[in-house]
Every structure is written in C-alpha cells, then in structure tokens.
Amino acid sequence: MNLKIGWLYPDLMSTYGDRGNVIALLYRARSRGIGATVITISVADSVDKINRADLFFMGGAQDLQQEIVAKDLRAEKGIFLKKAIERGIPGLYICGAFQFLGKYYKTSEGKILEGLDIFDLYTQSGQEKEKRLVGDMVFNPFFAPDKRFVGFENHNGRTYLGKGTQPFGKILKGFGNNGKDGTEGMVYKNSIGSYSHGPLLPKNPELTDWLVQKALQLKYKRKIKLKNLDTKYEDLARKTVIKKLID
Ligand code: GLN
C-alpha cells in the first residue's frame, strides 16, 4: 500500500511547527510498512498535483500569506480541492487554512477575504480591544469523546460554524473557534479544520491514524485495520500538558 500526502503551500502556510504534522503522518504510515510520500503543492505548481494526493495537509499563516494563497486557490486549484474534499479525500486544515476554506475571513482592517466556501463557516478577526487567542488547549475530539487531545492555538480570527459542519472538539481548556461557544475546529466529510498548531498530530496519534485509515480505505476501497503502534512518548507529552492545565 502507498499513501501520497498533498502538502498545500508549505512555503507560505506553515507556522508554529505545523510541518510536524506531515512528519507524524509519514512516521505512522511508514512504521506500518505503508509507502508514504509527500507531494508539495504551491503557487508555481500545476493543478494536477492536487488530483494525485490521497490526503491533504495545510497549515496556518498570517493575513498576508493568506491573501496570496487565497488568490492562487481561487484561480483554479480551489475547484479541484473542493472536488477532492467532496469525494471524501481526508485532510487536516490548521488555523488560517481552516479559515479560508470557509465562506470568508474579515481581517482586522475590515477587508473581506472571500473563502473557498467549501466549509459552512465564517471568520471575523478580533476587534481592537479583543485579545489574541493564544495558549495551550485541551479538548474532547468528536470521534473519541472520552479522550483528551492537546494543541496550541494562536489566532485573532473568531470562527463561527454553520449548520453544514460539526465541531471537531469540545473545549475543556483554551479558546477554540471563538472563545465563546466551547467549540474547537470542524468536521466536514473526512476533512478536519482546527485551531490547534503545536503541532497537533504528533501529540494526538489517534487523529493521525484516523486520517491515514480514511485515506487508505478510500484509495483501496476496502476496510483497513491499522496495526497498533506504541504511543508511550506521545501519551507522556499529552499527559504533561493536561496536568499543567487541568489535573
Ligand atoms: N491570520 C489568522 C488569525 O490570526 C490565522 C493565524 C494562524 O494561522 N496562526 O486568525
């Protein structure tokens, strides 16, 4: 079996250790004998690279990079990305990526950056007096509500989900989508949007496996059971953050 990870805009969208998510995907796939490789997709690349990916990852960025990428995605790549997402190709979209796959992002200057309108959500940058939402976070993920996942957030945008999406997690500590409604991120088909940088996947291997499994099942059109891997160090890292914040 092999798995091609489409890493969208690594040169523009990758902050606070986001690249660690790609390393975690490669590591957990290869440890099981799955031939995992990365396809980088950026402004200069042709659109067919999107069609070759079995799984997508896209990290966060500040408003300036978001504007450049939004322009490129709107030109052509976004149409193919939307088709892939609708087909159920799994993906993880962090912070800025999560924001502009929604309807729009309103910057602090009041400028509206049109999103790709794939996810039913919109984001409004915090007003002058509102603080940036920064810090470690703990939440229960939707597919394992008894588990506690950890992440690190740093954003000004406040995201509000529409009816077409469900939250990725329920906040136990931290701000999440907007600091008000207790939601973190979103799920749509097999795509996950999240405010967790940190990076998210090395600390929460269950999510890495969820993405890898969904991607392989779609690609090979059969049920796939991933063999268990030791998560001693991942669990210890997570426990340390949770202890500091909650227990
Ligand atoms: N520019 C966005 C915000 O501040 C995204 C930031 C990020 O991706 N870390 O909300």
PDB file of C-alpha atoms and ligand atoms in Angstrom, residues 15-16 60-63 66 95-96 99 105 132 154-157 197, ligand 1:
ATOM      1  CA  THR A  15       3.632  28.240  11.364  1.00  0.00           C
ATOM      2  CA  TYR A  16       4.247  27.117  14.956  1.00  0.00           C
ATOM      3  CA  GLY A  60      -1.666  28.220   9.193  1.00  0.00           C
ATOM      4  CA  ALA A  61      -0.314  31.657   8.285  1.00  0.00           C
ATOM      5  CA  GLN A  62      -0.749  35.306   8.943  1.00  0.00           C
ATOM      6  CA  ASP A  63      -3.111  37.526   6.940  1.00  0.00           C
ATOM      7  CA  GLN A  66      -3.394  34.054   3.428  1.00  0.00           C
ATOM      8  CA  CYS A  95      -5.919  27.813  11.580  1.00  0.00           C
ATOM      9  CA  GLY A  96      -5.503  30.077   8.507  1.00  0.00           C
ATOM     10  CA  GLN A  99     -10.453  29.846   7.985  1.00  0.00           C
ATOM     11  CA  TYR A 105     -12.382  35.898   6.578  1.00  0.00           C
ATOM     12  CA  ARG A 132      -5.489  37.436  20.524  1.00  0.00           C
ATOM     13  CA  ASN A 154      -2.518  31.471  18.318  1.00  0.00           C
ATOM     14  CA  HIS A 155      -5.110  33.358  16.304  1.00  0.00           C
ATOM     15  CA  ASN A 156      -7.003  36.568  16.071  1.00  0.00           C
ATOM     16  CA  GLY A 157      -9.828  35.223  13.941  1.00  0.00           C
ATOM     17  CA  HIS A 197      -0.973  24.167  15.944  1.00  0.00           C
TER      18      HIS A 197
HETATM   19  N1  GLN B   1      -4.407  35.140  10.354  1.00  0.00           N
HETATM   20  C1  GLN B   1      -5.191  34.269  11.114  1.00  0.00           C
HETATM   21  C2  GLN B   1      -5.548  34.753  12.507  1.00  0.00           C
HETATM   22  O1  GLN B   1      -4.777  35.455  13.166  1.00  0.00           O
HETATM   23  C3  GLN B   1      -4.528  32.912  11.172  1.00  0.00           C
HETATM   24  C4  GLN B   1      -3.391  32.780  12.134  1.00  0.00           C
HETATM   25  C5  GLN B   1      -2.740  31.438  12.098  1.00  0.00           C
HETATM   26  O2  GLN B   1      -2.868  30.678  11.142  1.00  0.00           O
HETATM   27  N2  GLN B   1      -1.973  31.151  13.115  1.00  0.00           N
HETATM   28  O3  GLN B   1      -6.614  34.428  12.974  1.00  0.00           O
END
